Tab-separated table of C-alpha atoms in Angstrom:
chain	number	residue	atom	x	y	z
Z	28	MET	CA	69.915	97.021	129.791
Z	29	THR	CA	73.289	99.043	129.927
Z	30	MET	CA	76.797	97.465	128.719
Z	31	ASN	CA	79.999	99.331	128.748
Z	32	ALA	CA	82.667	98.247	125.847
Z	33	LYS	CA	84.305	96.020	128.184
Z	34	SER	CA	81.032	94.070	128.229
Z	35	LEU	CA	80.183	94.711	124.567
Z	36	LYS	CA	83.567	93.440	123.607
Z	37	TYR	CA	82.913	89.766	125.195
Z	38	THR	CA	79.373	89.961	124.033
Z	39	LEU	CA	80.957	89.786	120.455
Z	40	VAL	CA	83.132	87.352	121.201
Z	41	ALA	CA	80.683	84.787	122.946
Z	42	LEU	CA	77.781	85.376	120.075
Z	43	ALA	CA	80.594	84.622	117.925
Z	44	MET	CA	81.479	81.775	119.357
Z	45	ILE	CA	77.631	80.155	119.675
Z	46	ALA	CA	76.902	80.732	116.265
Z	47	ALA	CA	80.108	79.505	114.179
Z	48	GLY	CA	81.947	77.255	116.336
Z	49	MET	CA	84.872	79.259	116.859
Z	50	SER	CA	88.370	77.466	116.073
Z	51	GLU	CA	91.494	78.048	118.158
Z	52	ALA	CA	92.904	79.005	114.989
Z	53	ASN	CA	90.290	81.563	114.281
Z	54	ALA	CA	90.757	82.660	117.916
Z	55	GLN	CA	94.139	83.291	116.418
Z	56	ALA	CA	93.831	85.308	113.476
Z	57	GLY	CA	93.058	88.480	115.030
Z	58	ARG	CA	90.410	91.219	115.660
Z	59	PHE	CA	91.274	92.532	112.601
Z	60	MET	CA	91.905	91.605	109.191
Z	61	GLU	CA	95.607	91.810	107.974
Z	62	THR	CA	95.317	93.165	103.927
Z	63	GLY	CA	98.156	93.142	101.787
Z	64	ALA	CA	99.312	93.308	98.247
Z	65	THR	CA	96.462	95.301	96.050
Z	66	ALA	CA	94.268	93.068	94.675
Z	67	LYS	CA	92.310	93.733	91.150
Z	68	ALA	CA	89.369	94.761	91.869
Z	69	PRO	CA	85.783	92.651	90.860
Z	70	VAL	CA	84.785	93.354	87.623
Z	71	GLY	CA	81.594	93.888	88.944
Z	72	HIS	CA	82.905	96.491	90.936
Z	73	VAL	CA	84.637	98.548	88.332
Z	74	GLY	CA	81.153	98.477	86.112
Z	75	PHE	CA	79.470	99.877	90.096
Z	76	CYS	CA	82.351	102.765	89.631
Z	77	GLN	CA	81.557	103.818	85.986
Z	78	GLU	CA	77.912	104.213	86.559
Z	79	ASN	CA	78.839	105.422	90.032
Z	80	PRO	CA	81.638	107.276	89.787
Z	81	ALA	CA	81.063	110.172	92.501
Z	82	GLU	CA	80.662	106.629	95.323
Z	83	CYS	CA	83.924	105.473	94.218
Z	84	GLU	CA	86.185	108.193	94.572
Z	85	PRO	CA	87.743	109.328	98.230
Z	86	ASP	CA	86.031	111.591	100.552
Z	87	GLY	CA	89.345	113.192	101.999
Z	88	LYS	CA	88.472	112.346	105.318
Z	89	GLY	CA	91.319	109.364	105.946
Z	90	ALA	CA	90.642	105.576	107.257
Z	91	VAL	CA	88.836	105.466	110.871
Z	92	VAL	CA	87.294	102.996	112.548
Z	93	VAL	CA	84.155	102.915	114.242
Z	94	LYS	CA	83.790	103.505	117.969
Z	95	LEU	CA	81.532	100.590	119.097
Z	96	ASP	CA	79.147	101.778	122.119
Z	97	ARG	CA	75.717	99.762	122.617
Z	98	GLU	CA	73.460	102.362	120.180
Z	99	ARG	CA	76.361	101.407	116.704
Z	100	TRP	CA	75.676	97.389	117.617
Z	101	ASN	CA	72.003	98.175	118.164
Z	102	GLU	CA	72.395	99.462	114.558
Z	103	LEU	CA	74.026	97.336	112.769
Z	104	ILE	CA	71.979	94.697	113.877
Z	105	ALA	CA	69.082	96.311	112.746
Z	106	VAL	CA	69.855	97.574	109.419
Z	107	ASN	CA	71.252	94.315	108.535
Z	108	THR	CA	68.381	92.739	109.425
Z	109	GLU	CA	65.939	95.100	107.670
Z	110	VAL	CA	67.856	95.024	104.596
Z	111	ASN	CA	68.521	91.305	104.456
Z	112	ALA	CA	64.135	91.290	105.089
Z	113	ARG	CA	63.648	93.783	102.351
Z	114	ILE	CA	65.299	92.377	99.203
Z	115	ARG	CA	64.177	89.223	97.405
Z	116	PRO	CA	67.656	87.318	96.649
Z	117	VAL	CA	67.405	87.148	93.385
Z	118	THR	CA	70.390	86.243	90.322
Z	119	ASP	CA	72.122	88.611	88.373
Z	120	ILE	CA	71.093	86.525	85.123
Z	121	GLU	CA	67.398	86.627	86.241
Z	122	LEU	CA	67.543	90.303	86.607
Z	123	PHE	CA	70.044	91.098	83.801
Z	124	GLY	CA	70.574	89.033	81.562
Z	125	VAL	CA	73.833	88.940	82.535
Z	126	GLU	CA	76.592	87.004	84.828
Z	127	GLU	CA	77.745	89.875	87.102
Z	128	TYR	CA	76.145	93.027	87.651
Z	129	TRP	CA	76.698	95.347	90.566
Z	130	THR	CA	73.996	97.900	91.450
Z	131	TYR	CA	71.301	99.004	93.910
Z	132	PRO	CA	68.192	96.713	94.597
Z	133	VAL	CA	65.937	96.905	91.660
Z	134	ASP	CA	62.089	96.460	92.810
Z	135	GLY	CA	63.237	95.584	96.281
Z	136	ALA	CA	65.267	92.109	94.502
Z	137	GLY	CA	68.922	91.480	93.907
Z	138	ASP	CA	71.773	88.683	95.051
Z	139	CYS	CA	74.816	89.881	97.951
Z	140	GLU	CA	76.573	92.999	96.188
Z	141	GLU	CA	72.769	94.506	96.243
Z	142	TYR	CA	72.544	93.426	99.642
Z	143	VAL	CA	75.781	94.693	100.080
Z	144	LEU	CA	75.706	97.645	98.268
Z	145	GLU	CA	72.097	98.800	99.747
Z	146	LYS	CA	73.893	98.197	103.547
Z	147	LYS	CA	76.106	100.420	103.230
Z	148	ARG	CA	74.272	102.919	101.350
Z	149	VAL	CA	71.891	103.288	104.618
Z	150	LEU	CA	74.568	103.406	106.976
Z	151	LEU	CA	76.578	106.047	104.560
Z	152	ASN	CA	73.206	108.084	105.248
Z	153	ARG	CA	72.951	107.709	108.634
Z	154	GLY	CA	76.359	108.988	109.605
Z	155	TRP	CA	78.427	106.016	109.456
Z	156	PRO	CA	82.210	106.893	108.392
Z	157	ALA	CA	82.469	105.578	103.856
Z	158	SER	CA	86.087	104.136	105.331
Z	159	ALA	CA	84.607	102.208	107.995
Z	160	LEU	CA	82.215	100.232	105.029
Z	161	LEU	CA	83.989	98.415	103.051
Z	162	ILE	CA	82.440	95.648	100.265
Z	163	THR	CA	84.374	92.102	100.608
Z	164	VAL	CA	85.093	88.736	98.966
Z	165	VAL	CA	84.718	86.042	99.975
Z	166	LYS	CA	84.684	81.984	99.476
Z	167	ASP	CA	81.598	80.549	101.147
Z	168	THR	CA	80.064	77.300	102.268
Z	169	ASN	CA	79.672	75.725	99.012
Z	170	ASN	CA	83.349	77.654	97.450
Z	171	ALA	CA	81.777	80.279	95.573
Z	172	GLY	CA	82.283	84.026	95.118
Z	173	HIS	CA	80.095	86.083	97.475
Z	174	ALA	CA	80.171	89.644	99.071
Z	175	VAL	CA	79.273	90.707	102.445
Z	176	LEU	CA	80.001	94.948	103.927
Z	177	THR	CA	83.562	94.804	105.959
Z	178	VAL	CA	82.713	97.252	109.361
Z	179	ARG	CA	85.546	97.951	110.679
Z	180	THR	CA	85.193	99.114	114.356
Z	181	ASP	CA	87.789	99.802	117.578
Z	182	GLN	CA	86.598	96.554	119.013
Z	183	GLY	CA	87.752	94.895	115.788
Z	184	ASP	CA	85.843	93.769	111.565
Z	185	VAL	CA	82.911	92.656	111.749
Z	186	ILE	CA	80.613	91.600	108.986
Z	187	LEU	CA	77.410	92.436	107.832
Z	188	ASP	CA	75.658	89.377	105.814
Z	189	ASN	CA	72.731	88.003	103.760
Z	190	GLN	CA	73.513	84.847	104.248
Z	191	ILE	CA	74.160	84.787	107.762
Z	192	GLU	CA	71.178	87.022	109.757
Z	193	ALA	CA	73.854	87.681	113.093
Z	194	VAL	CA	76.605	90.467	113.325
Z	195	LEU	CA	80.224	88.262	113.757
Z	196	PRO	CA	83.425	89.591	114.151
Z	197	TRP	CA	85.019	88.196	110.814
Z	198	TYR	CA	86.914	85.891	112.226
Z	199	SER	CA	83.833	83.600	113.016
Z	200	ALA	CA	82.342	83.976	109.271
Z	201	PRO	CA	82.588	79.989	107.692
Z	202	TYR	CA	84.440	82.162	105.017
Z	203	ARG	CA	87.486	81.889	103.220
Z	204	PHE	CA	88.662	86.097	102.848
Z	205	VAL	CA	89.769	87.149	99.998
Z	206	LYS	CA	90.038	90.710	98.608
Z	207	ARG	CA	88.501	93.959	99.895
Z	208	GLN	CA	88.436	97.611	99.492
Z	209	SER	CA	90.867	99.717	100.501
Z	210	THR	CA	90.507	102.314	103.587
Z	211	SER	CA	91.654	104.929	101.373
Z	212	HIS	CA	90.374	105.036	98.053
Z	213	PRO	CA	87.158	102.593	97.648
Z	214	ALA	CA	87.795	102.311	94.217
Z	215	LYS	CA	90.980	100.147	95.022
Z	216	TRP	CA	91.087	96.782	96.246
Z	217	ALA	CA	93.572	94.749	99.202
Z	218	ALA	CA	94.476	90.902	99.013
Z	219	ILE	CA	93.482	89.825	102.432
Z	220	SER	CA	95.575	87.154	104.720
Z	221	ASP	CA	93.598	85.100	105.721
Z	222	LEU	CA	95.199	82.665	108.214
Z	223	ARG	CA	92.691	80.310	109.581
Z	224	THR	CA	92.579	78.498	105.474
Z	225	SER	CA	95.981	76.578	104.644
Z	226	THR	CA	94.880	78.074	101.269
Z	227	LEU	CA	93.655	81.519	100.438
Z	228	ALA	CA	91.322	80.805	96.637
Z	229	SER	CA	91.104	83.790	94.217
Z	230	ILE	CA	88.301	85.630	92.742
Z	231	GLY	CA	88.507	86.832	89.272
Z	232	ASN	CA	85.860	88.599	88.923
């Protein structure tokens, strides 16, 4: 079955409404996250950049968004599903003996950051631009810190997550969005203005 850009846009919105029960407030949030002031990088990401400096340098190509055609949309779904199935959820304490340590999956295991880093690596290897693949910190439904991968597309920002199998527009995820990587420099972070919530939590790590 073929799908043009316009029908794809409505498919994304329909999927979001079904999966997350999109409220009127969510609908008013906009397709793209609003970012503002510089935010403190998570300590785990600071450590990751120290160990992987080449992956935390700007590529000099500028900030871009991906044209989300049917092939790209299917690729996002496939990568999200494949990585979620391949990695076993294990905490950093169990794996490394520390509260927070960001790295690529070790022996097929990891927590939310490992899922995100692996999805980003897979998509980069498939030719997706780094500036469109941004690690994002949220508060989940248990008010705990959680990481997802934001993908910037011409249809809006969508997220790849290990807690929710569907690839959703950001505003339909039941999370409070706190901060994400800068589009211009992967080692820098920016605060997210999440207008769907009356208060915006901050995460120290």
